């Protein structure tokens, strides 16, 4: 199987301040498992992101069995190593002008301002590439840093779904953020 697997966004490489956004590669497996297998990383993410994060989980992800890698699902590379990911899941039908944004970053790089810039660079590319008018993101109440990243990128909180998600420590609110493009 070729590295790109014939995927439409395989050739994308976006440069930012100290990071690159690019397609995931099969040789990212070790770095993916290293950064994803941290109990603090998935605490604010959906259950599609397991913990513990095993080699089998990484292999399934890189093979496109977890998310659709024909969508613009990109690795965040810092220091030559894939250490996070960012993607939008495009909507269909009457909502095809919109997409849901998701992202994660290995804990080693938290608190350094990377995600604010990663989201900005990614949105500057993906919004025109997919002709989007609306991007939304859900943030768990235990992840205020992610909410700040969105706010710094022009997103507004549109509502709160109370007790919407059950995690091992109980029920959590889910904050909905949205941004509209003219």
PDB file of N, CA, C and O in Angstrom, residues 103-156:
ATOM      1  N   UNK A 103      -9.467  18.161  17.584  1.00  0.00           N
ATOM      2  CA  UNK A 103      -8.004  18.190  17.629  1.00  0.00           C
ATOM      3  C   UNK A 103      -7.516  17.651  18.968  1.00  0.00           C
ATOM      4  O   UNK A 103      -8.248  17.607  19.944  1.00  0.00           O
ATOM      5  N   UNK A 104      -6.272  17.215  18.974  1.00  0.00           N
ATOM      6  CA  UNK A 104      -5.613  16.796  20.209  1.00  0.00           C
ATOM      7  C   UNK A 104      -4.110  17.016  20.047  1.00  0.00           C
ATOM      8  O   UNK A 104      -3.599  17.115  18.932  1.00  0.00           O
ATOM      9  N   UNK A 105      -3.433  17.088  21.182  1.00  0.00           N
ATOM     10  CA  UNK A 105      -1.987  17.309  21.185  1.00  0.00           C
ATOM     11  C   UNK A 105      -1.380  16.558  22.353  1.00  0.00           C
ATOM     12  O   UNK A 105      -1.948  16.530  23.447  1.00  0.00           O
ATOM     13  N   UNK A 106      -0.224  15.951  22.120  1.00  0.00           N
ATOM     14  CA  UNK A 106       0.495  15.269  23.186  1.00  0.00           C
ATOM     15  C   UNK A 106       0.858  16.223  24.311  1.00  0.00           C
ATOM     16  O   UNK A 106       1.211  17.388  24.066  1.00  0.00           O
ATOM     17  N   UNK A 107       0.770  15.736  25.538  1.00  0.00           N
ATOM     18  CA  UNK A 107       0.949  16.583  26.730  1.00  0.00           C
ATOM     19  C   UNK A 107       2.299  17.303  26.771  1.00  0.00           C
ATOM     20  O   UNK A 107       2.399  18.410  27.294  1.00  0.00           O
ATOM     21  N   UNK A 108       3.315  16.717  26.198  1.00  0.00           N
ATOM     22  CA  UNK A 108       4.643  17.341  26.188  1.00  0.00           C
ATOM     23  C   UNK A 108       4.602  18.754  25.587  1.00  0.00           C
ATOM     24  O   UNK A 108       5.432  19.602  25.903  1.00  0.00           O
ATOM     25  N   UNK A 109       3.615  19.021  24.735  1.00  0.00           N
ATOM     26  CA  UNK A 109       3.543  20.299  24.025  1.00  0.00           C
ATOM     27  C   UNK A 109       2.423  21.212  24.527  1.00  0.00           C
ATOM     28  O   UNK A 109       2.173  22.258  23.935  1.00  0.00           O
ATOM     29  N   UNK A 110       1.751  20.830  25.599  1.00  0.00           N
ATOM     30  CA  UNK A 110       0.678  21.657  26.152  1.00  0.00           C
ATOM     31  C   UNK A 110       1.250  22.946  26.738  1.00  0.00           C
ATOM     32  O   UNK A 110       2.383  22.998  27.210  1.00  0.00           O
ATOM     33  N   UNK A 111       0.439  23.984  26.751  1.00  0.00           N
ATOM     34  CA  UNK A 111       0.789  25.238  27.407  1.00  0.00           C
ATOM     35  C   UNK A 111       1.834  26.068  26.686  1.00  0.00           C
ATOM     36  O   UNK A 111       2.357  27.023  27.253  1.00  0.00           O
ATOM     37  N   UNK A 112       2.125  25.730  25.433  1.00  0.00           N
ATOM     38  CA  UNK A 112       3.147  26.460  24.682  1.00  0.00           C
ATOM     39  C   UNK A 112       2.550  27.278  23.541  1.00  0.00           C
ATOM     40  O   UNK A 112       3.284  27.844  22.735  1.00  0.00           O
ATOM     41  N   UNK A 113       1.216  27.310  23.454  1.00  0.00           N
ATOM     42  CA  UNK A 113       0.543  28.108  22.433  1.00  0.00           C
ATOM     43  C   UNK A 113       0.418  27.452  21.079  1.00  0.00           C
ATOM     44  O   UNK A 113      -0.070  28.082  20.137  1.00  0.00           O
ATOM     45  N   UNK A 114       0.850  26.216  20.963  1.00  0.00           N
ATOM     46  CA  UNK A 114       0.789  25.556  19.652  1.00  0.00           C
ATOM     47  C   UNK A 114      -0.637  25.437  19.118  1.00  0.00           C
ATOM     48  O   UNK A 114      -0.891  25.748  17.957  1.00  0.00           O
ATOM     49  N   UNK A 115      -1.583  24.962  19.945  1.00  0.00           N
ATOM     50  CA  UNK A 115      -2.906  24.652  19.413  1.00  0.00           C
ATOM     51  C   UNK A 115      -3.622  25.878  18.868  1.00  0.00           C
ATOM     52  O   UNK A 115      -4.325  25.772  17.860  1.00  0.00           O
ATOM     53  N   UNK A 116      -3.478  27.012  19.482  1.00  0.00           N
ATOM     54  CA  UNK A 116      -4.113  28.217  18.957  1.00  0.00           C
ATOM     55  C   UNK A 116      -3.642  28.472  17.529  1.00  0.00           C
ATOM     56  O   UNK A 116      -4.442  28.752  16.634  1.00  0.00           O
ATOM     57  N   UNK A 117      -2.352  28.332  17.297  1.00  0.00           N
ATOM     58  CA  UNK A 117      -1.787  28.575  15.962  1.00  0.00           C
ATOM     59  C   UNK A 117      -2.089  27.426  15.012  1.00  0.00           C
ATOM     60  O   UNK A 117      -2.343  27.664  13.822  1.00  0.00           O
ATOM     61  N   UNK A 118      -2.083  26.199  15.506  1.00  0.00           N
ATOM     62  CA  UNK A 118      -2.431  25.042  14.673  1.00  0.00           C
ATOM     63  C   UNK A 118      -3.850  25.205  14.131  1.00  0.00           C
ATOM     64  O   UNK A 118      -4.100  25.038  12.931  1.00  0.00           O
ATOM     65  N   UNK A 119      -4.797  25.546  15.010  1.00  0.00           N
ATOM     66  CA  UNK A 119      -6.185  25.717  14.587  1.00  0.00           C
ATOM     67  C   UNK A 119      -6.288  26.845  13.564  1.00  0.00           C
ATOM     68  O   UNK A 119      -6.980  26.712  12.547  1.00  0.00           O
ATOM     69  N   UNK A 120      -5.595  27.953  13.782  1.00  0.00           N
ATOM     70  CA  UNK A 120      -5.642  29.077  12.841  1.00  0.00           C
ATOM     71  C   UNK A 120      -5.128  28.673  11.462  1.00  0.00           C
ATOM     72  O   UNK A 120      -5.771  28.954  10.435  1.00  0.00           O
ATOM     73  N   UNK A 121      -3.977  28.025  11.407  1.00  0.00           N
ATOM     74  CA  UNK A 121      -3.389  27.606  10.127  1.00  0.00           C
ATOM     75  C   UNK A 121      -4.303  26.602   9.436  1.00  0.00           C
ATOM     76  O   UNK A 121      -4.555  26.691   8.225  1.00  0.00           O
ATOM     77  N   UNK A 122      -4.821  25.647  10.196  1.00  0.00           N
ATOM     78  CA  UNK A 122      -5.692  24.620   9.629  1.00  0.00           C
ATOM     79  C   UNK A 122      -6.968  25.243   9.057  1.00  0.00           C
ATOM     80  O   UNK A 122      -7.366  24.939   7.926  1.00  0.00           O
ATOM     81  N   UNK A 123      -7.610  26.124   9.828  1.00  0.00           N
ATOM     82  CA  UNK A 123      -8.851  26.746   9.354  1.00  0.00           C
ATOM     83  C   UNK A 123      -8.606  27.626   8.127  1.00  0.00           C
ATOM     84  O   UNK A 123      -9.438  27.642   7.206  1.00  0.00           O
ATOM     85  N   UNK A 124      -7.483  28.342   8.099  1.00  0.00           N
ATOM     86  CA  UNK A 124      -7.163  29.175   6.935  1.00  0.00           C
ATOM     87  C   UNK A 124      -7.076  28.334   5.663  1.00  0.00           C
ATOM     88  O   UNK A 124      -7.341  28.819   4.565  1.00  0.00           O
ATOM     89  N   UNK A 125      -6.702  27.074   5.797  1.00  0.00           N
ATOM     90  CA  UNK A 125      -6.609  26.178   4.650  1.00  0.00           C
ATOM     91  C   UNK A 125      -7.927  25.437   4.397  1.00  0.00           C
ATOM     92  O   UNK A 125      -8.432  25.423   3.272  1.00  0.00           O
ATOM     93  N   UNK A 126      -8.493  24.809   5.429  1.00  0.00           N
ATOM     94  CA  UNK A 126      -9.610  23.881   5.214  1.00  0.00           C
ATOM     95  C   UNK A 126     -10.913  24.585   4.865  1.00  0.00           C
ATOM     96  O   UNK A 126     -11.716  24.048   4.100  1.00  0.00           O
ATOM     97  N   UNK A 127     -11.162  25.768   5.412  1.00  0.00           N
ATOM     98  CA  UNK A 127     -12.429  26.465   5.127  1.00  0.00           C
ATOM     99  C   UNK A 127     -12.570  26.741   3.633  1.00  0.00           C
ATOM    100  O   UNK A 127     -13.573  26.364   3.025  1.00  0.00           O
ATOM    101  N   UNK A 128     -11.584  27.368   2.977  1.00  0.00           N
ATOM    102  CA  UNK A 128     -11.735  27.543   1.524  1.00  0.00           C
ATOM    103  C   UNK A 128     -11.623  26.228   0.743  1.00  0.00           C
ATOM    104  O   UNK A 128     -12.308  26.048  -0.262  1.00  0.00           O
ATOM    105  N   UNK A 129     -10.773  25.311   1.193  1.00  0.00           N
ATOM    106  CA  UNK A 129     -10.595  24.051   0.468  1.00  0.00           C
ATOM    107  C   UNK A 129     -11.899  23.267   0.367  1.00  0.00           C
ATOM    108  O   UNK A 129     -12.179  22.641  -0.660  1.00  0.00           O
ATOM    109  N   UNK A 130     -12.705  23.283   1.431  1.00  0.00           N
ATOM    110  CA  UNK A 130     -13.973  22.545   1.444  1.00  0.00           C
ATOM    111  C   UNK A 130     -15.179  23.457   1.223  1.00  0.00           C
ATOM    112  O   UNK A 130     -16.324  23.006   1.317  1.00  0.00           O
ATOM    113  N   UNK A 131     -14.917  24.749   0.973  1.00  0.00           N
ATOM    114  CA  UNK A 131     -15.974  25.738   0.773  1.00  0.00           C
ATOM    115  C   UNK A 131     -16.958  25.749   1.944  1.00  0.00           C
ATOM    116  O   UNK A 131     -18.178  25.736   1.776  1.00  0.00           O
ATOM    117  N   UNK A 132     -16.397  25.788   3.151  1.00  0.00           N
ATOM    118  CA  UNK A 132     -17.211  25.785   4.366  1.00  0.00           C
ATOM    119  C   UNK A 132     -17.689  27.193   4.697  1.00  0.00           C
ATOM    120  O   UNK A 132     -17.007  28.174   4.408  1.00  0.00           O
ATOM    121  N   UNK A 133     -18.827  27.256   5.334  1.00  0.00           N
ATOM    122  CA  UNK A 133     -19.354  28.522   5.851  1.00  0.00           C
ATOM    123  C   UNK A 133     -19.477  28.473   7.367  1.00  0.00           C
ATOM    124  O   UNK A 133     -19.574  29.496   8.019  1.00  0.00           O
ATOM    125  N   UNK A 134     -19.543  27.256   7.938  1.00  0.00           N
ATOM    126  CA  UNK A 134     -19.700  27.095   9.375  1.00  0.00           C
ATOM    127  C   UNK A 134     -18.804  25.954   9.851  1.00  0.00           C
ATOM    128  O   UNK A 134     -18.736  24.903   9.236  1.00  0.00           O
ATOM    129  N   UNK A 135     -18.105  26.198  10.950  1.00  0.00           N
ATOM    130  CA  UNK A 135     -17.340  25.151  11.629  1.00  0.00           C
ATOM    131  C   UNK A 135     -17.756  25.196  13.087  1.00  0.00           C
ATOM    132  O   UNK A 135     -17.871  26.266  13.681  1.00  0.00           O
ATOM    133  N   UNK A 136     -18.017  24.031  13.642  1.00  0.00           N
ATOM    134  CA  UNK A 136     -18.392  23.954  15.056  1.00  0.00           C
ATOM    135  C   UNK A 136     -17.490  22.961  15.763  1.00  0.00           C
ATOM    136  O   UNK A 136     -16.836  22.124  15.134  1.00  0.00           O
ATOM    137  N   UNK A 137     -17.444  23.076  17.072  1.00  0.00           N
ATOM    138  CA  UNK A 137     -16.639  22.175  17.894  1.00  0.00           C
ATOM    139  C   UNK A 137     -17.323  21.998  19.241  1.00  0.00           C
ATOM    140  O   UNK A 137     -17.949  22.931  19.753  1.00  0.00           O
ATOM    141  N   UNK A 138     -17.213  20.807  19.784  1.00  0.00           N
ATOM    142  CA  UNK A 138     -17.741  20.490  21.103  1.00  0.00           C
ATOM    143  C   UNK A 138     -16.581  20.401  22.084  1.00  0.00           C
ATOM    144  O   UNK A 138     -15.549  19.802  21.763  1.00  0.00           O
ATOM    145  N   UNK A 139     -16.777  20.963  23.279  1.00  0.00           N
ATOM    146  CA  UNK A 139     -15.725  20.971  24.290  1.00  0.00           C
ATOM    147  C   UNK A 139     -16.318  20.497  25.613  1.00  0.00           C
ATOM    148  O   UNK A 139     -17.317  21.057  26.078  1.00  0.00           O
ATOM    149  N   UNK A 140     -15.695  19.498  26.211  1.00  0.00           N
ATOM    150  CA  UNK A 140     -16.134  19.038  27.525  1.00  0.00           C
ATOM    151  C   UNK A 140     -15.818  20.086  28.584  1.00  0.00           C
ATOM    152  O   UNK A 140     -14.820  20.809  28.484  1.00  0.00           O
ATOM    153  N   UNK A 141     -16.651  20.136  29.609  1.00  0.00           N
ATOM    154  CA  UNK A 141     -16.484  21.131  30.679  1.00  0.00           C
ATOM    155  C   UNK A 141     -15.140  21.030  31.394  1.00  0.00           C
ATOM    156  O   UNK A 141     -14.687  22.002  31.982  1.00  0.00           O
ATOM    157  N   UNK A 142     -14.478  19.886  31.320  1.00  0.00           N
ATOM    158  CA  UNK A 142     -13.185  19.709  31.992  1.00  0.00           C
ATOM    159  C   UNK A 142     -12.007  20.169  31.132  1.00  0.00           C
ATOM    160  O   UNK A 142     -10.858  19.962  31.498  1.00  0.00           O
ATOM    161  N   UNK A 143     -12.300  20.816  29.996  1.00  0.00           N
ATOM    162  CA  UNK A 143     -11.235  21.204  29.073  1.00  0.00           C
ATOM    163  C   UNK A 143     -11.304  22.697  28.715  1.00  0.00           C
ATOM    164  O   UNK A 143     -11.494  23.066  27.558  1.00  0.00           O
ATOM    165  N   UNK A 144     -11.135  23.579  29.713  1.00  0.00           N
ATOM    166  CA  UNK A 144     -11.205  25.015  29.423  1.00  0.00           C
ATOM    167  C   UNK A 144     -10.108  25.494  28.469  1.00  0.00           C
ATOM    168  O   UNK A 144     -10.300  26.478  27.756  1.00  0.00           O
ATOM    169  N   UNK A 145      -8.973  24.812  28.417  1.00  0.00           N
ATOM    170  CA  UNK A 145      -7.900  25.226  27.510  1.00  0.00           C
ATOM    171  C   UNK A 145      -8.364  25.113  26.060  1.00  0.00           C
ATOM    172  O   UNK A 145      -8.055  25.973  25.231  1.00  0.00           O
ATOM    173  N   UNK A 146      -9.110  24.076  25.739  1.00  0.00           N
ATOM    174  CA  UNK A 146      -9.614  23.909  24.378  1.00  0.00           C
ATOM    175  C   UNK A 146     -10.623  25.002  24.037  1.00  0.00           C
ATOM    176  O   UNK A 146     -10.635  25.525  22.915  1.00  0.00           O
ATOM    177  N   UNK A 147     -11.451  25.365  24.997  1.00  0.00           N
ATOM    178  CA  UNK A 147     -12.403  26.459  24.778  1.00  0.00           C
ATOM    179  C   UNK A 147     -11.656  27.762  24.482  1.00  0.00           C
ATOM    180  O   UNK A 147     -12.057  28.527  23.592  1.00  0.00           O
ATOM    181  N   UNK A 148     -10.555  28.019  25.188  1.00  0.00           N
ATOM    182  CA  UNK A 148      -9.766  29.230  24.950  1.00  0.00           C
ATOM    183  C   UNK A 148      -9.155  29.223  23.542  1.00  0.00           C
ATOM    184  O   UNK A 148      -9.100  30.256  22.871  1.00  0.00           O
ATOM    185  N   UNK A 149      -8.692  28.049  23.102  1.00  0.00           N
ATOM    186  CA  UNK A 149      -8.142  27.936  21.748  1.00  0.00           C
ATOM    187  C   UNK A 149      -9.197  28.354  20.726  1.00  0.00           C
ATOM    188  O   UNK A 149      -8.921  29.122  19.800  1.00  0.00           O
ATOM    189  N   UNK A 150     -10.404  27.861  20.893  1.00  0.00           N
ATOM    190  CA  UNK A 150     -11.479  28.194  19.959  1.00  0.00           C
ATOM    191  C   UNK A 150     -11.821  29.677  20.005  1.00  0.00           C
ATOM    192  O   UNK A 150     -11.956  30.323  18.966  1.00  0.00           O
ATOM    193  N   UNK A 151     -11.952  30.220  21.208  1.00  0.00           N
ATOM    194  CA  UNK A 151     -12.281  31.641  21.345  1.00  0.00           C
ATOM    195  C   UNK A 151     -11.221  32.530  20.703  1.00  0.00           C
ATOM    196  O   UNK A 151     -11.540  33.525  20.052  1.00  0.00           O
ATOM    197  N   UNK A 152      -9.950  32.165  20.859  1.00  0.00           N
ATOM    198  CA  UNK A 152      -8.865  32.938  20.248  1.00  0.00           C
ATOM    199  C   UNK A 152      -8.902  32.850  18.726  1.00  0.00           C
ATOM    200  O   UNK A 152      -8.290  33.670  18.040  1.00  0.00           O
ATOM    201  N   UNK A 153      -9.620  31.853  18.207  1.00  0.00           N
ATOM    202  CA  UNK A 153      -9.759  31.678  16.765  1.00  0.00           C
ATOM    203  C   UNK A 153     -11.123  32.134  16.261  1.00  0.00           C
ATOM    204  O   UNK A 153     -11.554  31.739  15.171  1.00  0.00           O
ATOM    205  N   UNK A 154     -11.816  32.989  17.025  1.00  0.00           N
ATOM    206  CA  UNK A 154     -13.042  33.597  16.555  1.00  0.00           C
ATOM    207  C   UNK A 154     -14.310  32.806  16.761  1.00  0.00           C
ATOM    208  O   UNK A 154     -15.375  33.184  16.282  1.00  0.00           O
ATOM    209  N   UNK A 155     -14.233  31.687  17.489  1.00  0.00           N
ATOM    210  CA  UNK A 155     -15.429  30.891  17.776  1.00  0.00           C
ATOM    211  C   UNK A 155     -16.179  31.525  18.941  1.00  0.00           C
ATOM    212  O   UNK A 155     -15.577  32.118  19.834  1.00  0.00           O
ATOM    213  N   UNK A 156     -17.480  31.357  18.935  1.00  0.00           N
ATOM    214  CA  UNK A 156     -18.325  31.816  20.027  1.00  0.00           C
ATOM    215  C   UNK A 156     -19.046  30.619  20.625  1.00  0.00           C
ATOM    216  O   UNK A 156     -19.461  29.714  19.902  1.00  0.00           O
TER     217      UNK A 156
END
